[in-house]
Coordinates of C-alpha atoms in Angstrom, one line a residue:
Chain L
M114 CA 0.0 0.4 -0.1
R115 CA 2.9 2.8 1.0
Y116 CA 4.6 1.4 -1.9
Q117 CA 1.6 1.6 -4.4
N118 CA 1.2 5.7 -2.9
T119 CA 4.7 6.4 -3.6
L120 CA 4.7 5.7 -7.4
I121 CA 1.8 7.6 -7.4
L122 CA 2.7 10.3 -6.5
K123 CA 5.8 9.8 -8.9
K124 CA 3.1 9.6 -11.2
A125 CA 1.5 12.5 -10.7
F126 CA 4.0 14.3 -10.5
L127 CA 6.1 13.5 -13.2
T128 CA 2.8 14.6 -15.2
L129 CA 3.5 17.7 -13.1
V130 CA 7.0 18.6 -14.4
I131 CA 5.7 17.9 -17.7
A132 CA 2.1 19.7 -17.8
L133 CA 4.2 22.6 -16.7
L134 CA 7.4 22.3 -19.1
S135 CA 4.5 21.8 -22.2
I136 CA 3.3 25.4 -21.4
I137 CA 6.4 26.2 -22.1
M138 CA 6.7 24.6 -25.4
L139 CA 2.5 26.1 -25.8
F140 CA 3.2 29.6 -24.8
P141 CA 3.4 30.9 -28.3
L142 CA 0.6 29.3 -29.0
A143 CA -2.1 29.7 -27.0
W144 CA -1.0 33.8 -27.7
M145 CA -1.7 33.4 -31.4
L146 CA -5.5 31.4 -30.3
S147 CA -5.9 34.6 -27.9
A148 CA -4.7 37.1 -30.0
S149 CA -6.9 36.1 -33.4
L150 CA -9.4 36.9 -31.2
K151 CA -8.6 40.1 -30.4
L152 CA -9.5 44.6 -31.7
P153 CA -5.7 44.9 -33.1
T154 CA -4.9 47.2 -30.2
K155 CA -5.2 45.1 -27.7
V156 CA -3.4 42.4 -28.9
F157 CA 0.5 44.0 -27.3
T158 CA -1.3 44.9 -23.9
S159 CA 1.4 44.5 -20.7
P160 CA 0.6 42.3 -18.7
I161 CA -0.7 39.4 -21.5
E162 CA -4.6 40.1 -21.6
W163 CA -4.8 36.0 -22.4
I164 CA -8.8 35.4 -21.9
P165 CA -9.7 38.3 -24.2
K166 CA -12.0 40.6 -22.5
N167 CA -14.2 40.9 -25.4
P168 CA -13.7 38.3 -27.8
Q169 CA -13.6 40.2 -31.2
W170 CA -15.1 35.9 -33.2
S171 CA -15.8 38.3 -36.3
N172 CA -12.1 38.2 -36.5
F173 CA -12.3 35.0 -38.4
S174 CA -15.4 36.1 -40.0
F175 CA -13.5 38.9 -41.6
V176 CA -10.1 37.1 -42.3
W177 CA -12.4 33.8 -44.2
S178 CA -14.1 36.2 -46.5
S179 CA -13.6 40.1 -46.8
G180 CA -10.4 41.1 -48.5
E181 CA -9.4 41.8 -52.5
V182 CA -8.5 38.0 -51.5
P183 CA -10.1 36.5 -49.1
F184 CA -8.6 33.8 -47.1
S185 CA -11.0 31.2 -48.0
R186 CA -9.4 30.9 -51.8
N187 CA -6.8 30.7 -50.0
F188 CA -7.4 27.9 -48.0
L189 CA -9.8 26.5 -50.6
N190 CA -6.9 25.8 -52.8
S191 CA -4.6 24.5 -50.2
I192 CA -7.2 22.0 -49.8
I193 CA -7.3 21.2 -53.6
V194 CA -2.8 20.5 -53.3
T195 CA -3.3 18.9 -50.3
V196 CA -5.4 16.7 -50.9
I197 CA -4.6 16.4 -54.8
S198 CA -0.8 15.7 -54.0
L199 CA -2.3 13.1 -51.1
F200 CA -3.5 10.5 -54.0
G201 CA -1.4 11.8 -57.1
T202 CA 1.0 11.1 -54.4
L203 CA 0.6 7.2 -52.8
I204 CA -0.8 6.4 -56.8
V205 CA 2.3 7.0 -58.3
C206 CA 4.9 5.9 -55.4
S207 CA 2.9 2.6 -54.8
M208 CA 3.3 1.6 -58.3
A209 CA 6.6 2.3 -58.6
A210 CA 7.3 1.0 -55.1
Y211 CA 5.3 -2.2 -56.3
A212 CA 7.1 -2.4 -59.5
F213 CA 11.2 -2.3 -57.1
S214 CA 9.8 -4.9 -54.1
K215 CA 7.1 -7.2 -56.1
I216 CA 8.4 -7.6 -60.1
S217 CA 11.9 -8.9 -60.2
F218 CA 13.3 -7.3 -64.5
K219 CA 16.7 -5.6 -65.8
G220 CA 17.4 -2.6 -64.2
N221 CA 15.3 -3.0 -60.6
T222 CA 18.2 -2.3 -58.8
V223 CA 19.7 0.4 -60.7
V224 CA 17.1 2.5 -61.0
F225 CA 15.5 2.3 -57.2
L226 CA 19.5 3.2 -56.2
L227 CA 19.9 6.0 -58.8
Y228 CA 16.5 7.9 -56.8
L229 CA 18.3 6.9 -53.5
A230 CA 21.5 8.7 -54.7
T231 CA 19.0 12.0 -55.4
M232 CA 18.1 12.4 -51.7
M233 CA 21.2 13.7 -51.1
I234 CA 20.6 16.5 -52.7
P235 CA 19.3 19.4 -51.4
S236 CA 15.7 20.8 -52.9
Q237 CA 17.2 23.9 -54.0
V238 CA 20.6 22.9 -56.3
T239 CA 16.7 22.1 -58.8
L240 CA 15.2 25.7 -57.7
V241 CA 16.3 27.5 -61.4
P242 CA 16.2 24.4 -63.6
R243 CA 12.3 23.7 -62.2
F244 CA 11.4 27.1 -62.8
M245 CA 11.5 27.6 -66.0
I246 CA 10.7 24.0 -66.9
M247 CA 7.2 25.8 -65.1
R248 CA 7.7 28.4 -67.8
W249 CA 8.4 25.8 -69.7
L250 CA 5.7 23.4 -69.8
H251 CA 2.6 26.8 -69.3
L252 CA 2.6 26.1 -65.7
S253 CA 4.3 28.7 -64.0
D254 CA 1.1 30.4 -61.5
T255 CA -1.0 27.4 -61.7
L256 CA -1.6 25.0 -58.1
M257 CA -0.3 22.4 -61.2
A258 CA 3.2 24.1 -60.6
L259 CA 3.0 22.6 -56.6
I260 CA 0.8 19.0 -57.5
I261 CA 2.6 17.8 -60.1
P262 CA 6.0 17.9 -58.8
S263 CA 4.7 17.5 -56.0
V264 CA 3.5 13.5 -56.3
F265 CA 7.1 11.9 -56.7
N266 CA 8.1 11.7 -53.7
I267 CA 11.5 9.8 -53.1
V268 CA 10.6 9.8 -49.2
A269 CA 7.0 7.5 -49.8
M270 CA 8.6 5.4 -52.5
F271 CA 10.9 4.1 -49.9
T272 CA 8.4 3.4 -46.8
L273 CA 6.7 2.3 -48.8
R274 CA 8.7 -0.6 -50.6
Q275 CA 10.1 -1.1 -46.7
S276 CA 6.5 -2.1 -46.5
F277 CA 5.0 -4.1 -49.2
N278 CA 8.7 -6.3 -49.0
S279 CA 6.6 -8.1 -45.2
I280 CA 4.2 -8.9 -47.7
P281 CA 5.5 -12.8 -48.1
N282 CA 6.4 -13.5 -52.0
D283 CA 4.4 -17.6 -51.4
I284 CA 1.0 -15.2 -51.3
L285 CA 1.2 -13.7 -54.5
E286 CA 3.0 -16.9 -56.5
S287 CA -0.6 -18.5 -55.1
V288 CA -2.6 -15.9 -57.3
W289 CA 0.1 -15.4 -60.2
I290 CA -0.4 -19.2 -60.5
D291 CA -4.0 -19.1 -60.9
G292 CA -2.6 -17.4 -64.1
A293 CA -3.2 -13.9 -62.5
G294 CA -1.0 -10.5 -64.0
H295 CA 0.7 -7.7 -61.4
L296 CA -2.2 -5.3 -62.0
R297 CA -5.1 -8.0 -59.5
T298 CA -2.0 -8.8 -56.9
F299 CA -1.4 -5.1 -57.0
T300 CA -4.4 -3.8 -56.2
S301 CA -6.3 -6.9 -54.4
I302 CA -3.9 -8.1 -52.7
V303 CA -1.2 -5.8 -51.8
L304 CA -2.5 -2.8 -51.5
P305 CA -4.9 -3.4 -49.4
M306 CA -2.5 -5.4 -47.0
S307 CA -0.3 -1.9 -46.5
G308 CA -3.7 0.5 -44.7
P309 CA -1.3 1.6 -42.4
A310 CA 1.7 2.7 -44.2
L311 CA -0.8 3.7 -47.1
I312 CA -2.2 6.0 -44.4
S313 CA 1.7 7.4 -42.5
A314 CA 3.1 8.0 -46.4
G315 CA -0.3 9.4 -46.8
I316 CA 0.1 11.6 -43.7
L317 CA 3.6 13.4 -44.1
A318 CA 2.5 13.9 -48.3
F319 CA -0.7 16.4 -46.7
V320 CA 1.9 17.8 -43.6
R321 CA 4.7 18.6 -46.4
S322 CA 1.9 20.4 -49.0
W323 CA -0.1 21.7 -46.8
N324 CA 3.2 23.6 -45.2
D325 CA 4.5 24.2 -48.3
Y326 CA 6.2 27.5 -48.2
M327 CA 8.6 28.0 -51.2
N328 CA 7.4 26.2 -53.6
P329 CA 4.4 28.2 -53.1
L330 CA 6.6 31.4 -52.6
I331 CA 8.2 30.8 -56.1
F332 CA 6.0 29.6 -58.8
I333 CA 2.9 31.7 -57.6
N334 CA 2.8 35.8 -58.5
S335 CA -1.0 36.0 -57.6
E336 CA -2.5 36.3 -54.7
R337 CA -6.4 34.9 -55.8
K338 CA -3.7 30.9 -56.5
F339 CA -1.8 31.4 -52.9
T340 CA -2.3 28.7 -50.3
A341 CA -3.0 29.2 -47.7
T342 CA 0.7 29.3 -45.6
L343 CA 1.6 31.8 -48.3
A344 CA -0.9 33.8 -47.4
I345 CA -0.5 34.4 -43.7
K346 CA 2.2 36.4 -44.5
N347 CA -0.1 39.0 -46.8
Y348 CA -1.8 40.5 -43.5
L349 CA 2.4 40.9 -41.6
N350 CA 1.2 44.6 -44.4
V351 CA -2.6 45.8 -43.8
D352 CA -2.2 49.0 -45.6
G353 CA 1.4 49.6 -45.0
Q354 CA 0.5 48.1 -41.4
P355 CA 1.2 44.4 -39.4
R356 CA -2.3 43.0 -38.6
Y357 CA -0.6 40.8 -35.6
D358 CA -5.2 39.6 -34.8
L359 CA -5.6 38.5 -38.9
A360 CA -2.4 37.5 -39.0
M361 CA -2.6 35.4 -35.6
T362 CA -5.9 34.3 -37.0
A363 CA -5.0 33.5 -40.2
S364 CA -3.0 31.1 -38.5
I365 CA -5.6 29.3 -36.8
I366 CA -7.3 28.8 -39.8
S367 CA -4.3 27.0 -41.2
L368 CA -3.9 25.1 -38.3
I369 CA -6.9 23.7 -37.9
P370 CA -7.5 21.2 -41.0
I371 CA -3.7 19.6 -39.3
I372 CA -4.8 19.3 -35.6
V373 CA -8.4 17.7 -36.8
L374 CA -5.5 15.1 -38.8
F375 CA -3.7 14.3 -36.2
T376 CA -6.2 13.7 -33.1
L377 CA -7.6 11.0 -35.6
V378 CA -5.1 9.5 -37.0
Q379 CA -1.4 10.0 -34.2
K380 CA -1.4 6.2 -34.0
Y381 CA -0.2 6.0 -38.1
Y382 CA 2.1 9.5 -37.5
F383 CA 4.3 8.4 -34.8
Q384 CA 4.9 5.1 -36.6
G385 CA 5.4 6.6 -40.2
I386 CA 8.0 8.9 -38.8
A387 CA 9.3 6.1 -36.3
T388 CA 9.9 3.2 -38.7
T389 CA 11.9 4.3 -42.0
G390 CA 10.2 8.4 -42.7
M391 CA 13.3 9.9 -41.1
K392 CA 13.1 12.4 -43.5
E393 CA 9.7 15.3 -43.9
Chain F
M130 CA 2.3 -15.3 -76.4
N131 CA 7.1 -16.5 -77.1
M132 CA 8.1 -13.1 -74.8
T133 CA 10.4 -15.4 -71.9
Q134 CA 8.5 -14.4 -68.7
R135 CA 11.8 -12.0 -67.2
T136 CA 10.5 -10.3 -70.9
R137 CA 7.7 -9.5 -69.4
N138 CA 8.4 -8.5 -66.0
T139 CA 10.5 -6.4 -67.7
I140 CA 8.0 -4.4 -69.4
V141 CA 5.4 -4.6 -65.8
G142 CA 7.7 -4.1 -64.5
Y143 CA 8.2 -0.4 -65.9
L144 CA 4.8 0.1 -66.8
F145 CA 4.5 0.3 -63.6
L146 CA 7.5 2.6 -62.7
T147 CA 6.0 5.7 -65.6
P148 CA 4.5 7.7 -64.1
S149 CA 7.7 8.6 -61.4
L150 CA 10.2 7.4 -63.8
I151 CA 8.8 10.8 -65.7
G152 CA 8.0 12.6 -63.1
Y153 CA 11.8 11.4 -61.9
V154 CA 13.6 12.9 -65.6
V155 CA 11.5 16.1 -65.5
F156 CA 11.7 17.0 -62.1
L157 CA 14.8 15.2 -60.8
A158 CA 17.5 14.5 -62.9
F159 CA 17.0 16.9 -65.5
P160 CA 16.9 20.0 -63.3
I161 CA 19.9 18.5 -60.8
V162 CA 22.0 18.2 -64.3
F163 CA 21.2 21.3 -65.6
S164 CA 21.7 23.2 -62.6
L165 CA 25.3 21.7 -62.5
I166 CA 25.7 22.7 -66.5
I167 CA 24.7 26.6 -66.0
S168 CA 27.3 27.2 -62.4
F169 CA 29.8 27.3 -64.5
T170 CA 27.7 29.8 -66.9
N171 CA 26.8 34.0 -66.4
W172 CA 23.1 33.3 -66.7
D173 CA 20.7 35.8 -66.0
L174 CA 17.1 35.6 -67.3
I175 CA 17.4 39.3 -68.5
S176 CA 20.4 38.3 -71.3
G177 CA 18.2 34.5 -71.7
L178 CA 19.5 31.7 -73.3
K179 CA 21.1 33.6 -75.9
N180 CA 23.0 35.2 -73.8
I181 CA 24.4 32.0 -72.6
K182 CA 28.5 31.8 -72.2
F183 CA 30.6 29.7 -70.1
V184 CA 32.6 30.6 -67.6
G185 CA 34.7 28.5 -65.8
F186 CA 34.3 28.3 -62.9
D187 CA 33.9 32.2 -62.1
N188 CA 30.7 32.2 -60.0
F189 CA 32.8 29.5 -57.1
I190 CA 35.4 32.6 -57.2
K191 CA 33.2 35.4 -57.1
M192 CA 31.4 33.1 -54.3
Y193 CA 34.3 33.0 -52.6
R194 CA 35.2 36.5 -52.3
D195 CA 31.5 37.4 -51.9
V196 CA 31.4 38.8 -48.6
N197 CA 26.9 38.0 -48.6
V198 CA 28.2 34.6 -49.2
T199 CA 31.3 33.8 -46.9
K200 CA 28.6 35.4 -44.0
A201 CA 26.5 33.6 -44.3
L202 CA 28.0 30.4 -44.9
K203 CA 29.4 31.6 -42.0
N204 CA 26.0 31.8 -40.5
N205 CA 24.3 28.4 -41.3
I206 CA 27.4 26.9 -39.0
I207 CA 27.3 29.4 -35.7
F208 CA 23.0 28.1 -37.0
A209 CA 24.2 25.4 -37.5
V210 CA 25.9 24.0 -33.8
T211 CA 23.9 25.5 -31.9
T212 CA 20.7 24.0 -32.9
V213 CA 21.0 20.6 -33.3
P214 CA 22.6 19.6 -30.0
M215 CA 20.9 21.7 -28.4
T216 CA 17.7 20.4 -30.2
I217 CA 18.1 16.6 -29.7
F218 CA 19.3 17.2 -26.0
I219 CA 15.6 19.2 -24.9
A220 CA 14.2 16.2 -26.6
L221 CA 16.3 13.4 -25.7
F222 CA 15.6 15.3 -22.0
F223 CA 12.0 15.2 -22.7
A224 CA 11.2 12.4 -24.4
V225 CA 13.2 10.2 -21.8
L226 CA 10.1 12.3 -19.1
L227 CA 7.4 11.3 -20.7
N228 CA 8.4 7.9 -21.3
N229 CA 7.7 7.4 -17.5
K230 CA 4.3 6.6 -16.0
I231 CA 2.4 9.9 -16.3
Y232 CA -1.6 10.6 -17.3
C233 CA -1.9 11.6 -19.9
K234 CA 0.6 10.7 -22.2
R235 CA -0.6 10.7 -25.8
M236 CA -2.2 14.3 -25.4
F237 CA 1.3 15.7 -23.8
R238 CA 3.2 13.9 -26.7
L239 CA 0.6 16.2 -29.1
F240 CA 1.3 18.9 -27.5
Y241 CA 5.2 19.3 -27.9
F242 CA 4.3 17.9 -31.5
I243 CA 2.9 20.6 -32.3
P244 CA 5.5 23.1 -33.1
Y245 CA 6.1 21.1 -35.3
I246 CA 3.3 20.1 -37.8
T247 CA 2.2 24.4 -37.4
S248 CA 3.4 25.3 -40.5
I249 CA 6.3 27.9 -41.1
T250 CA 4.6 31.7 -41.8
A251 CA 2.3 30.9 -38.6
V252 CA 5.0 29.3 -36.8
S253 CA 7.1 32.9 -38.0
V254 CA 4.3 35.0 -37.5
V255 CA 4.4 34.4 -34.4
W256 CA 7.8 34.6 -33.3
L257 CA 7.7 38.2 -34.8
A258 CA 5.1 39.2 -31.8
M259 CA 6.9 37.7 -29.7
F260 CA 10.3 39.2 -29.6
N261 CA 8.6 42.9 -30.7
P262 CA 10.6 44.7 -28.5
S263 CA 8.4 47.1 -27.0
S264 CA 5.5 45.8 -27.0
G265 CA 6.1 41.4 -27.6
P266 CA 5.6 39.2 -24.7
I267 CA 8.8 38.1 -24.0
N268 CA 9.6 41.1 -23.2
T269 CA 6.5 42.9 -21.7
I270 CA 7.0 39.8 -18.5
L271 CA 11.4 40.3 -18.7
R272 CA 10.3 43.9 -17.7
S273 CA 8.1 43.2 -14.9
I274 CA 10.5 40.2 -14.0
G275 CA 12.9 43.3 -13.3
V276 CA 14.6 44.0 -16.9
A277 CA 15.4 46.8 -17.4
K278 CA 16.9 46.6 -21.0
P279 CA 15.2 43.3 -22.5
P280 CA 17.0 42.8 -25.6
A281 CA 15.3 43.8 -29.5
W282 CA 15.8 39.9 -30.4
I283 CA 15.0 40.5 -34.3
S284 CA 15.4 44.0 -34.7
S285 CA 19.1 44.2 -33.1
P286 CA 22.2 42.2 -35.9
H287 CA 23.7 41.4 -32.4
T288 CA 20.2 39.3 -31.5
A289 CA 18.8 38.4 -34.8
L290 CA 20.3 34.9 -35.3
L291 CA 20.1 33.7 -31.9
S292 CA 16.7 34.6 -32.0
I293 CA 16.5 33.0 -35.1
I294 CA 17.6 29.9 -33.1
I295 CA 15.4 29.7 -30.5
V296 CA 12.6 29.3 -32.7
S297 CA 14.1 26.8 -34.6
I298 CA 15.0 25.0 -31.6
W299 CA 11.8 24.9 -30.4
M300 CA 10.6 24.1 -33.6
G301 CA 12.8 21.2 -33.9
I302 CA 12.0 19.2 -31.0
G303 CA 8.8 17.8 -31.1
F304 CA 10.5 15.5 -34.7
C305 CA 13.5 14.7 -32.8
M306 CA 11.4 13.6 -29.7
V307 CA 8.8 11.5 -30.7
L308 CA 11.9 9.7 -33.0
Y309 CA 13.7 9.0 -29.2
L310 CA 10.4 8.1 -27.7
A311 CA 10.3 5.6 -30.5
A312 CA 13.7 4.5 -29.6
L313 CA 12.8 4.1 -26.2
Q314 CA 10.3 1.8 -26.5
N315 CA 12.2 -0.4 -28.0
I316 CA 14.7 -1.1 -25.1
P317 CA 14.1 -4.2 -23.3
V318 CA 12.8 -3.6 -19.7
S319 CA 15.1 -6.3 -18.6
Y320 CA 18.3 -4.1 -19.2
Y321 CA 16.5 -2.5 -16.5
E322 CA 15.5 -4.5 -14.3
A323 CA 19.4 -6.4 -14.4
A324 CA 21.0 -2.6 -13.5
E325 CA 18.3 -3.0 -10.2
L326 CA 19.5 -5.8 -9.2
D327 CA 23.6 -4.4 -10.0
G328 CA 21.7 -2.1 -7.4
T329 CA 22.4 0.5 -10.8
T330 CA 21.5 4.2 -10.0
E331 CA 18.5 6.5 -12.3
L332 CA 21.8 8.1 -13.3
G333 CA 23.8 5.7 -14.1
K334 CA 21.2 3.3 -15.2
F335 CA 21.0 6.3 -18.8
I336 CA 24.6 6.5 -18.8
H337 CA 25.2 3.4 -19.6
I338 CA 22.0 1.9 -20.7
T339 CA 19.7 4.5 -22.6
L340 CA 22.5 6.3 -23.8
P341 CA 24.1 4.1 -25.9
L342 CA 21.2 2.1 -26.9
L343 CA 19.8 5.0 -28.5
S344 CA 22.9 6.0 -29.8
S345 CA 21.6 4.9 -33.6
T346 CA 18.7 6.7 -33.2
T347 CA 21.5 10.2 -31.9
F348 CA 23.2 9.6 -35.8
M349 CA 20.7 9.8 -37.5
L350 CA 19.0 12.6 -35.7
F351 CA 22.5 15.0 -36.2
I352 CA 22.3 13.7 -39.8
T353 CA 19.0 14.1 -40.3
R354 CA 19.0 17.6 -38.3
L355 CA 22.4 19.4 -40.0
I356 CA 21.7 19.0 -43.5
T357 CA 17.5 20.3 -42.7
S358 CA 20.0 23.0 -40.7
F359 CA 22.0 24.0 -43.8
E360 CA 18.5 23.8 -45.1
V361 CA 16.8 26.5 -43.3
F362 CA 14.7 29.0 -45.0
G363 CA 11.4 29.6 -43.8
I364 CA 11.5 31.4 -40.5
I365 CA 14.1 33.3 -42.1
S366 CA 12.7 34.5 -45.2
V367 CA 8.6 35.8 -43.4
M368 CA 10.8 37.3 -40.3
T369 CA 14.0 38.6 -40.7
G370 CA 14.4 39.0 -44.3
G371 CA 18.1 37.7 -43.7
G372 CA 18.7 41.2 -41.7
P373 CA 19.2 43.0 -40.2
V374 CA 22.3 45.4 -41.3
K375 CA 23.2 40.4 -43.2
S376 CA 22.5 39.3 -39.6
T377 CA 20.7 36.3 -40.2
T378 CA 21.8 35.5 -44.0
V379 CA 21.9 32.3 -44.9
L380 CA 22.5 29.9 -48.0
V381 CA 20.0 29.1 -49.3
Y382 CA 18.5 33.3 -48.5
E383 CA 21.4 34.3 -50.6
I384 CA 20.2 31.5 -53.3
Y385 CA 16.6 32.7 -53.4
I386 CA 18.1 36.2 -53.3
Q387 CA 20.2 35.6 -56.6
S388 CA 17.8 34.0 -58.7
F389 CA 14.7 35.3 -57.6
Q390 CA 15.6 39.4 -57.0
Y391 CA 18.8 39.2 -59.4
Y392 CA 18.1 36.7 -61.8
K393 CA 21.2 35.6 -61.7
F394 CA 20.5 32.1 -62.2
G395 CA 23.9 30.8 -63.1
Y396 CA 25.4 32.0 -60.0
A397 CA 23.3 30.9 -57.3
S398 CA 23.1 28.2 -58.9
A399 CA 27.0 27.4 -59.0
I400 CA 25.8 28.9 -54.2
A401 CA 23.4 25.9 -54.6
W402 CA 26.4 23.4 -55.7
L403 CA 28.1 24.8 -52.8
L404 CA 25.3 23.9 -50.6
F405 CA 25.4 20.6 -51.6
F406 CA 29.2 20.3 -51.1
I407 CA 28.7 20.6 -47.3
I408 CA 25.5 18.9 -46.7
F409 CA 27.5 15.9 -48.8
T410 CA 31.5 16.3 -46.5
V411 CA 29.2 16.8 -43.3
T412 CA 26.7 13.3 -44.2
V413 CA 29.9 11.7 -45.0
L414 CA 32.3 12.4 -41.8
Q415 CA 29.3 11.8 -39.7
W416 CA 29.7 8.3 -41.3
V417 CA 32.6 7.7 -41.0
G418 CA 32.5 9.1 -38.0
Q419 CA 30.2 6.9 -36.5
K420 CA 31.8 4.0 -35.5
K421 CA 33.7 5.6 -32.8
W422 CA 30.1 5.8 -30.5
V423 CA 27.3 4.5 -32.5
H424 CA 26.4 1.7 -30.5
E425 CA 25.4 -1.8 -32.5

């Protein structure tokens, strides 16, 4: 009994320590939430007014629907880019992963190594050529400029290949003997058996697209086509003035999909980055 | 159908690879070769491809004398050698804490992780406000506890880089922590039980069991975080624009400026290859060095 009490005490104490530390970690985000509900004149007060006296819920409707380009437009752009990239990545990368993992053909290893080798090269090296290619393909300043390149995700391909490798070939061979081809085994055996791997690769792709900053910055010019991530910056200069209240509101809105996604599927994501997805 | 199984497999294999091969060639392989070639030219967008001229190693020699590039490189190195160890150290501390029996473990894990999944612009705008020298929350708190002259943070060339480092550490902790947590769960409890029988202290257990068994994770984190820290760009682009007086400029920021403000595509690509060379060297050195301290 005495021993058990000490255990509970220890558990409570450690929880308290962790809670205190998480206050430091969450401080900027709590401030963000608080500022998003304030009047511009009340954003910076001393001492900090954590719970606004007159919460300005209208900040949200203002950011969402007012202005030359309402934030809802940018938010929708982000949804379009992210969702198409997500499914594109899963289709393209799982097909490649299947070829690498389950089909033995001439050049299999060579092509795989060529893919892997490019992981060492920072994306900034290819920045200028990609900018030119987008111009030549007339994709500059379109959402397609963000979607198409993001679909070729070597990390996702690598993760999925690892997962497909763990499916024993015997299962597939029994189907091949029945005369079924690779397309059948791919769609009706390998994909259904790889649910968790597909989900974790999908979440990684989602976060990457949603939070991407450099590509929209370079490939998108017109504000109507900005993604949410890029558009947040606009509120730092509203008629020459930084509007922190609105910037925080837009930030909170852009965080919602990510937080919702994580509370739903955090298990898969943490498995995903803990196993193979070392690089963001 | 006289095709052998082998030929058929090759055709099917490449059919499965076609979509990714197109992407690979158009958005990776070709741009890499292209970038390498133009780094030896004077190409800029304004005079166009017609007037492109090979200039040998001129861009690389110019880089060596360019104060902006050397400043960026210096900042990059300071940034990397402070951010990476601090992030990993704090993350390890948090992971070890979270690995105990505590209440609401999953909630706290998500709390620590949120900064990492928050977009770079949201992070930057909130920290811009945090660091506001006259009325930002950090200096408000510092003044209320009696600091008469709190630092000017991103507004001063002396503290701007430090501010960027603080934000990056704050952002990176969650990611490293999650990897450490996963690795901690793989350490068999029996190791600790055996140590307890020998009367080892908590600290002894940490130094002799936990640390060595986490060394391969630490190694992976060092490599990936170092690469990431040499590629830092977003926070700097939103928060400081490389200033004040170039005190926070980094290589990627210079690449960006040279490419899309001055349109000096040749020179920008040369800087990008310098970045590759640094990342490559650092990674190779770490692989060589890992034998000395990574426990398998």
